[in-house]
Short mmCIF file of C-alpha atoms in Angstrom, two decimals:
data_model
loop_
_atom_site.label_atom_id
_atom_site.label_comp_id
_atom_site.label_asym_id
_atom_site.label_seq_id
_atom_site.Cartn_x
_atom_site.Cartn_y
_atom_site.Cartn_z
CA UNK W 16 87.08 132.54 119.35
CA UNK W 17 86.90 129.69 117.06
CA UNK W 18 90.68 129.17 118.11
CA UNK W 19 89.60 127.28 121.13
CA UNK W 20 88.74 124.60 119.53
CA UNK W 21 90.61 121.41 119.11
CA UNK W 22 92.43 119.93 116.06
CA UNK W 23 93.64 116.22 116.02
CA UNK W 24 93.42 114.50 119.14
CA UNK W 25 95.61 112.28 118.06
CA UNK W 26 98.06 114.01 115.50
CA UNK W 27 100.39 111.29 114.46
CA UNK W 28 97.24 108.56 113.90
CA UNK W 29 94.62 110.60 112.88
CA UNK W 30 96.95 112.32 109.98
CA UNK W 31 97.68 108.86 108.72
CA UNK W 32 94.14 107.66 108.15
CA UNK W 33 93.34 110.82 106.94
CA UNK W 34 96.28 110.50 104.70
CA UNK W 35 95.19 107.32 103.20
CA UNK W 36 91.77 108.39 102.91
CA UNK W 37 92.86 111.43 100.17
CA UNK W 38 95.84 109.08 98.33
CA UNK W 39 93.16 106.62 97.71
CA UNK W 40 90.73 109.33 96.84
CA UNK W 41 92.94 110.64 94.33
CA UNK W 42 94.12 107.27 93.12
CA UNK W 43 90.88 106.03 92.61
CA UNK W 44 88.68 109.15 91.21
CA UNK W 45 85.52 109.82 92.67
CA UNK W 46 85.68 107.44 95.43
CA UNK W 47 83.72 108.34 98.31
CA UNK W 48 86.29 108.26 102.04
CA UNK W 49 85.66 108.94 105.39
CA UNK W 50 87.91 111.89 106.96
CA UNK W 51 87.70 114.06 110.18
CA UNK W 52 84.89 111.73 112.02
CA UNK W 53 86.24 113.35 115.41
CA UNK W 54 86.94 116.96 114.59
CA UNK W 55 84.30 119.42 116.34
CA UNK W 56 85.90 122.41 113.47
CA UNK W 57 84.92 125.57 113.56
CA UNK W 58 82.35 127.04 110.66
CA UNK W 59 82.01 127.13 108.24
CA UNK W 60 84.38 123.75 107.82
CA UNK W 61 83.30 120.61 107.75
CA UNK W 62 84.76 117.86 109.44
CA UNK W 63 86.69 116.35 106.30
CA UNK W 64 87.33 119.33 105.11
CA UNK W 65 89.46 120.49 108.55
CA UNK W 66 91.10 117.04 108.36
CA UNK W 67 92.30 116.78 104.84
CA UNK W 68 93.78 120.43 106.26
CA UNK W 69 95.73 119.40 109.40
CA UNK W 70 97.15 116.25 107.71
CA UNK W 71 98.47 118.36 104.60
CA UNK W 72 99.10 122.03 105.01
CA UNK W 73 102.15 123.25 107.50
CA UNK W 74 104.81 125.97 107.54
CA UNK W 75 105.86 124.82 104.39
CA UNK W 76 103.23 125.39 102.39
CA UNK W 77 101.16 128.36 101.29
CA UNK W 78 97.04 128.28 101.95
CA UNK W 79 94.94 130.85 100.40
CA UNK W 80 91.63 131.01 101.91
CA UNK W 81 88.72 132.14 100.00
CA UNK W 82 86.38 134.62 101.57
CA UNK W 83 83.23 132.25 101.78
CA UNK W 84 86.06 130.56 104.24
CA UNK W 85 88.00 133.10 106.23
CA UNK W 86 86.02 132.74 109.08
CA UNK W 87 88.65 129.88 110.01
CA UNK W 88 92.03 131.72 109.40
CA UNK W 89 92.35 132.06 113.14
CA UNK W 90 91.75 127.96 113.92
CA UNK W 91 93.59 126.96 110.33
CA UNK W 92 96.38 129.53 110.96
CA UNK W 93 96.98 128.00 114.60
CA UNK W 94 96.57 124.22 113.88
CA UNK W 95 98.39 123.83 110.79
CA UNK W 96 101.22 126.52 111.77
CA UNK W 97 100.22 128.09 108.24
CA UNK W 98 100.33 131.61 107.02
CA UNK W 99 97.23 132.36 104.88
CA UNK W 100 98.33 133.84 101.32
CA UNK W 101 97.03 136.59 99.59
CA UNK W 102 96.84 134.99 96.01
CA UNK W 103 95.12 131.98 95.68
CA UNK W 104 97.90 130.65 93.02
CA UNK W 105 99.30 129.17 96.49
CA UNK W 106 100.29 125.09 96.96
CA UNK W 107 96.52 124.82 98.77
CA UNK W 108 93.77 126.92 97.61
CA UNK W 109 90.50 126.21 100.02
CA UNK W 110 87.21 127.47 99.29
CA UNK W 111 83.37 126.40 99.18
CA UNK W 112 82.35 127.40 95.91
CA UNK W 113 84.45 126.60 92.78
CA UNK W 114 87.01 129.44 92.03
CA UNK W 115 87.91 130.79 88.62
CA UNK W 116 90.49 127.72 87.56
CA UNK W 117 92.71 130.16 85.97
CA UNK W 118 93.49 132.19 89.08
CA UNK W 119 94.99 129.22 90.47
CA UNK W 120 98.54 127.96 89.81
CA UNK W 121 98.74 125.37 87.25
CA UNK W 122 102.33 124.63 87.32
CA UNK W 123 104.70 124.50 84.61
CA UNK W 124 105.68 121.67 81.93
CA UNK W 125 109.25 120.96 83.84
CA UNK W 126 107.22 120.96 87.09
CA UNK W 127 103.75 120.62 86.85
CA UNK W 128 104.21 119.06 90.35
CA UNK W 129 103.99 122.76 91.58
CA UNK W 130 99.77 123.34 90.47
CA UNK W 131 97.34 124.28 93.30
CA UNK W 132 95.68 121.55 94.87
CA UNK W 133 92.19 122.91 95.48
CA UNK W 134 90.51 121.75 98.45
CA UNK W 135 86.73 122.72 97.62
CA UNK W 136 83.74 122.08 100.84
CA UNK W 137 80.45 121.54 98.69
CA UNK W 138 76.87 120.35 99.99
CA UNK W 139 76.93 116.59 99.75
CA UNK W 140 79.07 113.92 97.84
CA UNK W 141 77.24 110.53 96.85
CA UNK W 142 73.56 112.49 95.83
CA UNK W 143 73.12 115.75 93.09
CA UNK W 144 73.79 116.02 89.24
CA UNK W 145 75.69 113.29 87.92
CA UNK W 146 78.82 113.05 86.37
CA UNK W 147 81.01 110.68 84.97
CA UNK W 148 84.75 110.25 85.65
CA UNK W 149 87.26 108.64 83.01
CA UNK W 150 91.16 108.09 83.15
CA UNK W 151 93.76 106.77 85.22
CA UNK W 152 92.71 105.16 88.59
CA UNK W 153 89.76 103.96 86.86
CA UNK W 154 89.10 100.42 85.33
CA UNK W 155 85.87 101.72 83.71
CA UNK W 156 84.12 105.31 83.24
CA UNK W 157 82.37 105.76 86.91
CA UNK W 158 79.56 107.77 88.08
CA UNK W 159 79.99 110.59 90.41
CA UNK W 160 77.46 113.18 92.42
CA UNK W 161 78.06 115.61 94.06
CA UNK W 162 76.04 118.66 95.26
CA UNK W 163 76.92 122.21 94.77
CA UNK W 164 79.48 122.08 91.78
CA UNK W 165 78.38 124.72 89.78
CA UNK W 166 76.15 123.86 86.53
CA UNK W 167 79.34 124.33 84.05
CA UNK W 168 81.71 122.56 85.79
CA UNK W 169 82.00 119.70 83.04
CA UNK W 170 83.02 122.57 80.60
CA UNK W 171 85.82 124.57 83.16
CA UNK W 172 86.90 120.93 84.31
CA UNK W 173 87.84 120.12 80.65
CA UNK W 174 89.72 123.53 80.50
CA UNK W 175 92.30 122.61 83.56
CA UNK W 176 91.96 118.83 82.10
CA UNK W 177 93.35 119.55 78.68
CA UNK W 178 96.03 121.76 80.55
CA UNK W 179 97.74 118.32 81.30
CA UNK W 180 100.69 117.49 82.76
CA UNK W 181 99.87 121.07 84.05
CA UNK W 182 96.82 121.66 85.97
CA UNK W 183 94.77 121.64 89.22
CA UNK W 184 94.45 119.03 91.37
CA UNK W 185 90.71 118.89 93.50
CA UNK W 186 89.90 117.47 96.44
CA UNK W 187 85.84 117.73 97.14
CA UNK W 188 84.85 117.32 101.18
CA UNK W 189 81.54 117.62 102.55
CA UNK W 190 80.73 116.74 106.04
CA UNK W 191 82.46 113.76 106.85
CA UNK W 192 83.23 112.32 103.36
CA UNK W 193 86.18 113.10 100.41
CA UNK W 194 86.22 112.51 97.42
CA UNK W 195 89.25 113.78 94.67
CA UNK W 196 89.19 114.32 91.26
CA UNK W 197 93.22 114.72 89.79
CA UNK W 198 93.84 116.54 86.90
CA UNK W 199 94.49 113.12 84.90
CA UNK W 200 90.75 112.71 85.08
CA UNK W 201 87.93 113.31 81.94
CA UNK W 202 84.52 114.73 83.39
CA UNK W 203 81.35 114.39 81.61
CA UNK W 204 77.78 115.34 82.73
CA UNK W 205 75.46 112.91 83.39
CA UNK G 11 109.62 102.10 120.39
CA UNK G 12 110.77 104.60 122.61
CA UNK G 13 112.42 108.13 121.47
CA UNK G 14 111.04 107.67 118.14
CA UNK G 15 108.05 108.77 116.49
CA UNK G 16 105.67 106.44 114.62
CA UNK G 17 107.33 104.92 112.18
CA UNK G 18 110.63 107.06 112.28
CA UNK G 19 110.25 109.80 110.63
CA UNK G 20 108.67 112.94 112.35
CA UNK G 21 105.39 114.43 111.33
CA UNK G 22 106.83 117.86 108.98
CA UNK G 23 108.63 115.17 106.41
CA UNK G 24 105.90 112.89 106.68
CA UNK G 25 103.50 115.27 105.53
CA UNK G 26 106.07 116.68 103.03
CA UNK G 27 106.50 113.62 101.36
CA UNK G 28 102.71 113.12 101.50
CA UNK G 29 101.89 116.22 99.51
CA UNK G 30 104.60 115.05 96.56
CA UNK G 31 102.89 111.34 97.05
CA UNK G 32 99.47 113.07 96.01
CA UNK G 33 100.88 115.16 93.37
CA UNK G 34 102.92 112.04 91.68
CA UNK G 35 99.69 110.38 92.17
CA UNK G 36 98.06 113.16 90.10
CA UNK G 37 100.35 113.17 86.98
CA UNK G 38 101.24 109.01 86.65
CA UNK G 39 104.85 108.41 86.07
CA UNK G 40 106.29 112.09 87.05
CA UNK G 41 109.10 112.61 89.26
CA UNK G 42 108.47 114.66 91.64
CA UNK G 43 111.34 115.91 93.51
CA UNK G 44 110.92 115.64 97.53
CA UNK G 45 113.68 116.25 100.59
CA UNK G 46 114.74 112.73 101.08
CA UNK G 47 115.95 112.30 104.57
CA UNK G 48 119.05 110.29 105.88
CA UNK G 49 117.81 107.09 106.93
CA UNK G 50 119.43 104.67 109.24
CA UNK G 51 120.85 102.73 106.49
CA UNK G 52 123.04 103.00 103.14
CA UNK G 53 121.43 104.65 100.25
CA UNK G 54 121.25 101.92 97.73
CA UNK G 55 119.79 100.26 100.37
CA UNK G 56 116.18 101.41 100.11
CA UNK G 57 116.26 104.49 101.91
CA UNK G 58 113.28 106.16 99.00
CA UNK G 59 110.98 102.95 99.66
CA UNK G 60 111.55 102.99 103.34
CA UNK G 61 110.79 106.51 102.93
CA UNK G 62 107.51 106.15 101.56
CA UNK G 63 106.45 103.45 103.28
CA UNK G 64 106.88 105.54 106.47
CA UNK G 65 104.44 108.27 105.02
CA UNK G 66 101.99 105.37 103.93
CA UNK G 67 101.99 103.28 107.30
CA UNK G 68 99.71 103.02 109.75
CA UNK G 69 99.03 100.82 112.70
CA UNK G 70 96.45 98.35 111.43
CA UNK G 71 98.83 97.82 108.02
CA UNK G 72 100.74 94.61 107.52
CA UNK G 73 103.81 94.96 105.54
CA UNK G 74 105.58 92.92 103.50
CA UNK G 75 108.99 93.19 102.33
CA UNK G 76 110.58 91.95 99.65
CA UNK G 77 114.40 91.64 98.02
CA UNK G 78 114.40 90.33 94.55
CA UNK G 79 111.62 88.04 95.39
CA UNK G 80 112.40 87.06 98.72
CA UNK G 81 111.50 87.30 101.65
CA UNK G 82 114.54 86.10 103.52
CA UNK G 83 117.28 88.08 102.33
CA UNK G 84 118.69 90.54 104.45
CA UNK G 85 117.75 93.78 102.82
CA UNK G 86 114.35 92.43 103.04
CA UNK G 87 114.86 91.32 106.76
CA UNK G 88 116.35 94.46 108.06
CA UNK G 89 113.50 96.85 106.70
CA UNK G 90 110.76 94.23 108.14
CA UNK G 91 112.80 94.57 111.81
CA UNK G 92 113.48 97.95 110.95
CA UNK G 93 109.01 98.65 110.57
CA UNK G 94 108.38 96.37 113.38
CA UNK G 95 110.21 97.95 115.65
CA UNK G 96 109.37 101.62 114.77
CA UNK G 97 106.41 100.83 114.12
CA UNK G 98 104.85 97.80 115.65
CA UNK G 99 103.06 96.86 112.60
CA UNK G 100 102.45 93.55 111.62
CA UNK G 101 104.58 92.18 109.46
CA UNK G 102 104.02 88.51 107.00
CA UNK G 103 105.99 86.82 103.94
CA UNK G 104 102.13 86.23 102.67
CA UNK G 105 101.24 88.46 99.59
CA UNK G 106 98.10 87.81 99.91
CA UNK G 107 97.96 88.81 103.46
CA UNK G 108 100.03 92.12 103.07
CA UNK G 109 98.46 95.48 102.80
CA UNK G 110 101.34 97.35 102.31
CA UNK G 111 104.16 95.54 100.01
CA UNK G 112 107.91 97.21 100.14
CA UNK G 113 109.89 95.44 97.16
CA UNK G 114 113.23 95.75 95.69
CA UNK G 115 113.40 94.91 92.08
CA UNK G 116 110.54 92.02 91.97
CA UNK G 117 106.72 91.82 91.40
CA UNK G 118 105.31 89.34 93.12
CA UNK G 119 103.70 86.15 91.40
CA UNK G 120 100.77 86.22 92.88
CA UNK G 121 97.87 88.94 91.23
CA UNK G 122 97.90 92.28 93.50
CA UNK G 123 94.37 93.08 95.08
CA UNK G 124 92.42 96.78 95.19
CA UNK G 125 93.08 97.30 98.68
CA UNK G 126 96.88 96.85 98.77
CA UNK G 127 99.95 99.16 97.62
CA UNK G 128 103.31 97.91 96.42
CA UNK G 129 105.87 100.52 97.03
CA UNK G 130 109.20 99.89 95.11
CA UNK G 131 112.79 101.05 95.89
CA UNK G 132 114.42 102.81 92.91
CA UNK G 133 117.70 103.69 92.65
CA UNK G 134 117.83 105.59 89.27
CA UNK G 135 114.53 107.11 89.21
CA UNK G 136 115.22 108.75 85.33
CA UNK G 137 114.84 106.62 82.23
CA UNK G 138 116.67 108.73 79.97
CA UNK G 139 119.84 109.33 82.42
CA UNK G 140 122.41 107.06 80.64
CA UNK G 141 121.34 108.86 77.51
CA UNK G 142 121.27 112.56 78.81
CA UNK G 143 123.45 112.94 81.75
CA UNK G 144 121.76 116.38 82.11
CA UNK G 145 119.33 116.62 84.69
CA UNK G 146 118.24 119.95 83.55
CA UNK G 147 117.75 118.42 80.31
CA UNK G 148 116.19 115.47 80.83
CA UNK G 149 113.33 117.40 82.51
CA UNK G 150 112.55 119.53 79.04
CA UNK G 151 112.48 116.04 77.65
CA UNK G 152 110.22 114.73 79.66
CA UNK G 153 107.89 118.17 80.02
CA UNK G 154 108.24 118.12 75.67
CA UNK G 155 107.57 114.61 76.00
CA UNK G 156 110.45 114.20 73.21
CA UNK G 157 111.81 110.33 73.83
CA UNK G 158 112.97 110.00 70.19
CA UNK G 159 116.55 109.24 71.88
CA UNK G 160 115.29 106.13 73.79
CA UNK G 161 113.62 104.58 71.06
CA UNK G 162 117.38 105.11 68.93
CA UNK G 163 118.58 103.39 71.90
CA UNK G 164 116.10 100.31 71.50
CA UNK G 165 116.62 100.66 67.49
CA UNK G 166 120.58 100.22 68.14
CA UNK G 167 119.93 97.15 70.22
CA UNK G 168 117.94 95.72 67.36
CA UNK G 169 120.17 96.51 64.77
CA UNK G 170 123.16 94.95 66.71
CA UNK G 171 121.76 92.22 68.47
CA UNK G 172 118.43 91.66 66.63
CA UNK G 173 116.38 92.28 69.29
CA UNK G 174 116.21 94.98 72.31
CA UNK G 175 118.81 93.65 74.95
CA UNK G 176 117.39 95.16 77.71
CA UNK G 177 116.33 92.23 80.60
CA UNK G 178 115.46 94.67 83.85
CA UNK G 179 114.86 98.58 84.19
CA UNK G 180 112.84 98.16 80.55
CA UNK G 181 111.58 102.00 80.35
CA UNK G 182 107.38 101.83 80.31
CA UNK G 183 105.27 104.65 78.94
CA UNK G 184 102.67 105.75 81.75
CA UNK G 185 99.09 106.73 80.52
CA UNK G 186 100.51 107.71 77.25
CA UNK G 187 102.76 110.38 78.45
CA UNK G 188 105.50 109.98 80.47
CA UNK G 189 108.51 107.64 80.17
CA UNK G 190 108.83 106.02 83.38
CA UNK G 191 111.50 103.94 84.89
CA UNK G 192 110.21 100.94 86.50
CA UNK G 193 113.15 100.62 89.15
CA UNK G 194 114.98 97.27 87.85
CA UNK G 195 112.81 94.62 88.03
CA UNK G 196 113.05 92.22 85.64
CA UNK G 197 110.96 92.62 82.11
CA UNK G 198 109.28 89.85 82.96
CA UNK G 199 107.25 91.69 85.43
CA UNK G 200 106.62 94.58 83.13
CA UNK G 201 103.47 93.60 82.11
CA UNK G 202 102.38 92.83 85.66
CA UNK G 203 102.19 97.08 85.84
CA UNK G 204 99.40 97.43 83.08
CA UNK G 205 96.02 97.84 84.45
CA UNK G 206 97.05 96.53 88.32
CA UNK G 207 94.46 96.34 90.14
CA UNK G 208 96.83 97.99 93.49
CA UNK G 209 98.37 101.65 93.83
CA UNK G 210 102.17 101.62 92.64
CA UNK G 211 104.53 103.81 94.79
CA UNK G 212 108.02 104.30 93.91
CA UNK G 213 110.72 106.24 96.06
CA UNK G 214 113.93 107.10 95.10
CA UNK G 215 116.51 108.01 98.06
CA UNK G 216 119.28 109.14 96.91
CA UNK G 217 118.25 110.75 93.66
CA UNK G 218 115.63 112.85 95.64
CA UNK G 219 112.31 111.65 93.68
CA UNK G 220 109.03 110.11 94.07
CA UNK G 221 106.29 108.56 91.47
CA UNK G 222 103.32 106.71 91.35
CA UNK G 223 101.16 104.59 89.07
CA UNK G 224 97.77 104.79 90.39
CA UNK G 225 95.50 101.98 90.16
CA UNK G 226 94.14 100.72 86.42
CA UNK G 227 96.78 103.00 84.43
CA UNK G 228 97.82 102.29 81.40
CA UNK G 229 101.77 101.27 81.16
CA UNK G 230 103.03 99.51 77.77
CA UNK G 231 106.74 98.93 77.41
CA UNK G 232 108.60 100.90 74.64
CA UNK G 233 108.83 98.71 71.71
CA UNK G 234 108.37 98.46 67.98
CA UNK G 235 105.47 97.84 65.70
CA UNK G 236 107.56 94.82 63.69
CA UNK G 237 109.56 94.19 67.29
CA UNK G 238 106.81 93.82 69.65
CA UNK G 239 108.14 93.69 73.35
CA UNK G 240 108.47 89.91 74.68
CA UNK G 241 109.08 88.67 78.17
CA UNK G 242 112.00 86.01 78.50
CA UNK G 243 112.45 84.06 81.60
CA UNK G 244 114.66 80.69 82.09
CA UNK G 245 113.03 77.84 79.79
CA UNK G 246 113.35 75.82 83.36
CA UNK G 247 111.03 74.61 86.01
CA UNK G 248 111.31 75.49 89.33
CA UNK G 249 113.54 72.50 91.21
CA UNK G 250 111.21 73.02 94.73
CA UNK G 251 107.53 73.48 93.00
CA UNK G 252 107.91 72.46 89.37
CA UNK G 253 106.44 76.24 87.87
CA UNK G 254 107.10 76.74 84.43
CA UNK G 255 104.96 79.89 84.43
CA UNK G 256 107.28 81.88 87.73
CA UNK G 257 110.37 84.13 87.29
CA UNK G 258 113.93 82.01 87.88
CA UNK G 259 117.02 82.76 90.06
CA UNK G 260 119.68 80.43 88.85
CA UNK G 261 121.37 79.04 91.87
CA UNK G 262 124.95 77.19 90.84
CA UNK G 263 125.64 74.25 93.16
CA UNK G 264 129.18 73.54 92.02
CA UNK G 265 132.14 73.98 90.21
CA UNK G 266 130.95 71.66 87.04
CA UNK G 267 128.68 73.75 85.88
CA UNK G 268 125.83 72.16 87.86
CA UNK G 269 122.87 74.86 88.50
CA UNK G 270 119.15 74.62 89.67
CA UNK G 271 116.66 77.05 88.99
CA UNK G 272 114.43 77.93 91.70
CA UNK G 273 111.69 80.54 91.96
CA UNK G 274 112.67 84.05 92.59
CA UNK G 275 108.92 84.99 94.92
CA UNK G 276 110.50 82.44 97.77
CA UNK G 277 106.34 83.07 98.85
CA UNK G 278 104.94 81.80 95.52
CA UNK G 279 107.13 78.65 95.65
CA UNK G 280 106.18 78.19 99.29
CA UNK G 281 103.16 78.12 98.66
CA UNK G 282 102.36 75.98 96.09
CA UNK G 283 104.87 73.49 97.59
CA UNK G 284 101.95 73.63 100.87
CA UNK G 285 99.35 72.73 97.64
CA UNK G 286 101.41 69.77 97.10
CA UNK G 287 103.33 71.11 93.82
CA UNK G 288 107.12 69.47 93.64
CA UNK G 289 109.84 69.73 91.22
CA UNK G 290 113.11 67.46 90.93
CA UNK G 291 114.71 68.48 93.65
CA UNK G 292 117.61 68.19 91.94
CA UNK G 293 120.38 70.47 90.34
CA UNK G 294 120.99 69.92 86.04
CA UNK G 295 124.30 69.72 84.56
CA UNK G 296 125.79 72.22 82.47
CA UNK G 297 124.82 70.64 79.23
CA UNK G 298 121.19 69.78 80.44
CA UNK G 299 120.87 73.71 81.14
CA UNK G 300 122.02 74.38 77.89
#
């Protein structure tokens, strides 16, 4: 049972510096962070990915868990006190390959505050296709890679970008790294 | 400190206010509402930056704290104590030092670096609430993005007084969308907000909201094409380090009108006094000031 296993060993520490590592992921775009060096998670999560988890999702919240992922409900359902929810237009959508943008929950103009922050576990951040990031957070357009987006993400990205103020919020993990792209951000290829 | 959890607050509103930090992070200069706790002080007193700062914290942080400037005032004082003690953070009155900056109504002199966030204490978080007392009303405005009334507002000043009389809480546009209140510090340091290089935090106790200006954003200050937006400050130098370029409190020093100006970033002045800088010393009569 994949329950056993641990979370934080240190709850109160280890969800800080986690915490910092996403806010200045998603205040500077495409930034790589370390996140979840400890964290023996169950598969298929990745250390970062199990992290940015504890330190955000709780009773409060809704997590929908995509069925590339549900072999963690058990472990995420225990640690994080969370119910998993059967649409993933929930306040944390988690998945490993990149969902149909639309199913999620954008929010609304009044309270766009409300969207679906997306955490998504790919291959490997720092080496694949490039792209480049633009907009707030950002002193000048910066390159980005990451491995196993799929090939149109530029195009579906600009979909949920020109959504804005409304619109889904990503946070990318593989292994032991983060990286965020907000909806505030422009993303070209290459 | 014993009983407690790390800095004060427990875990389920840290990681509340967390998740509306990331979303107000994600759409710069939107309020997002969040379940402001009682804190063990007034509100008015900083209870949305302590707030904040809590969620932000950790133990290799040093934190700064700031009240109009300076450090040795006593809001600024208690909430220092107040971290140290929770906490056991380290604490300095050196910007530069600081990794973690809690300020009411002041941005300090000195440039802000990448690696450091300012969090500010607000108490009205909404631009538009002495022009639509409606809070259900001001939030169409701001989702419609419809801030034709504020720009009246600045247009009445103009045609009264000839120029926009507004000298602290001067509403900023964020990244071209949202009108943004930047808690009231003066105008002076409006400009300090375009482009800085550090995250901006802002928490709002009372009124129940949090936003952020992340790093690099764009944030002009509502003005006119023919009335461009100007910064005033006290045509003074500072009495203890001789700036002309610093913000000024005016300190009276009797009852004839006698007054010195002094810097309002008590660090700044400090500091440039240790580099050897010195004004007067002295205060100026009335008609000297005038």
């Amino acid at each position: 049972m994949s329950i056993d296993l641990p979370g934080f060993a240190d709850p109160v520490a280890q969800a800080q510096s986690t915490f910092r590592a996403v806010l200045d992921a998603m205040a500077r775009p495409g930034t790589l962070h370390d996140a979840g060096n400890t964290l023996t998670p169950p598969a298929p999560l990745a250390p970062a990915t199990a992290a940015v988890l504890l330190t955000l999702v709780d009773h409060d919240t809704t997590l929908h868990i995509a069925p590339d992922c549900v072999a963690a409900t058990a472990w995420l359902t225990f640690h994080c006190g969370t119910a998993p929810a059967s649409s993933p237009a929930s306040a944390f959508a988690l998945a490993r390959t990149l969902p149909d943008l639309a199913t999620l929950n954008a929010g609304t103009d009044e309270a766009p505050e409300s969207a679906t922050t997306l955490v998504l576990q790919v291959a490997a951040l720092g080496t694949g296709p490039e792209f480049t990031l633009s907009g707030p957070g950002l002193k000048s357009p910066a390159a980005f890679r990451a491995e196993g987006l799929p090939p149109d993400f530029a195009a579906r990205w600009a979909e949920n970008h020109a959504l804005f103020p409304r619109g889904i919020d990503l946070i990318l993990c593989a292994g032991t790294t983060l990286a965020a792209i907000p909806r505030s951000i422009t993303v070209q290829e290459g | 400190m014993n009983g407690y959890n790390f800095a004060y607050l427990d875990e389920q509103t840290k990681r509340m206010i967390r998740r509306a930090l990331l979303k107000a992070v994600a759409i710069p200069g939107h309020q997002v509402p969040f379940g402001s706790r009682e804190m063990p002080l007034p509100y008015g007193w900083g209870t949305g930056g302590i707030q904040v700062t809590a969620s932000v914290l950790g133990a290799g942080d040093t934190l700064k704290v700031i009240d109009q400037g300076a450090d040795d005032t006593t809001n600024a004082v208690s909430i220092r104590r107040f971290f140290a003690r929770t906490a056991g953070v380290a604490t300095t009155t050196d910007t530069a030092e600081a990794t973690i900056i809690q300020t009411r109504h002041r941005i300090p002199e000195k440039q802000l670096r990448e690696d450091q966030i300012i969090v500010y204490q607000v108490p009205q978080p909404e631009p538009l609430s002495k022009l639509e007392p409606s809070r259900a009303e001001t939030r169409r405005m701001h989702a419609l993005a419809e801030y034709g009334s504020m720009h009246v507002r600045l247009y009445e000043d103009i045609t009264r007084f000839g120029h926009v009389a507004i000298s602290y809480d001067y509403p900023v546009m964020v990244n071209r969308r949202y009108l943004m209140a930047p808690s009231p510090i003066p105008a002076f340091d409006n400009p300090k907000m375009h482009m800085m290089p550090a995250l901006q935090l802002f928490g709002a106790g009372r009124e129940k909201r949090i936003y952020a200006i992340p790093p690099y954003t764009d944030v002009r200050s509502l003005d006119f094409d023919d009335h461009p937006f100007r910064t005033t400050r006290a045509p003074q130098c500072c009495a203890l380090c001789g700036a002309d370029d610093s913000y000024l409190d005016e300190v009276v020093t009797d009852d004839q009108g006698g007054r010195m100006f002094v810097c309002s970033d008590t660090d700044h002045c400090e500091s440039r006094q240790a580099e050897g800088h010195t004004g007067t010393g002295e205060p100026i009569t009335r008609e000297a000031a005038e």
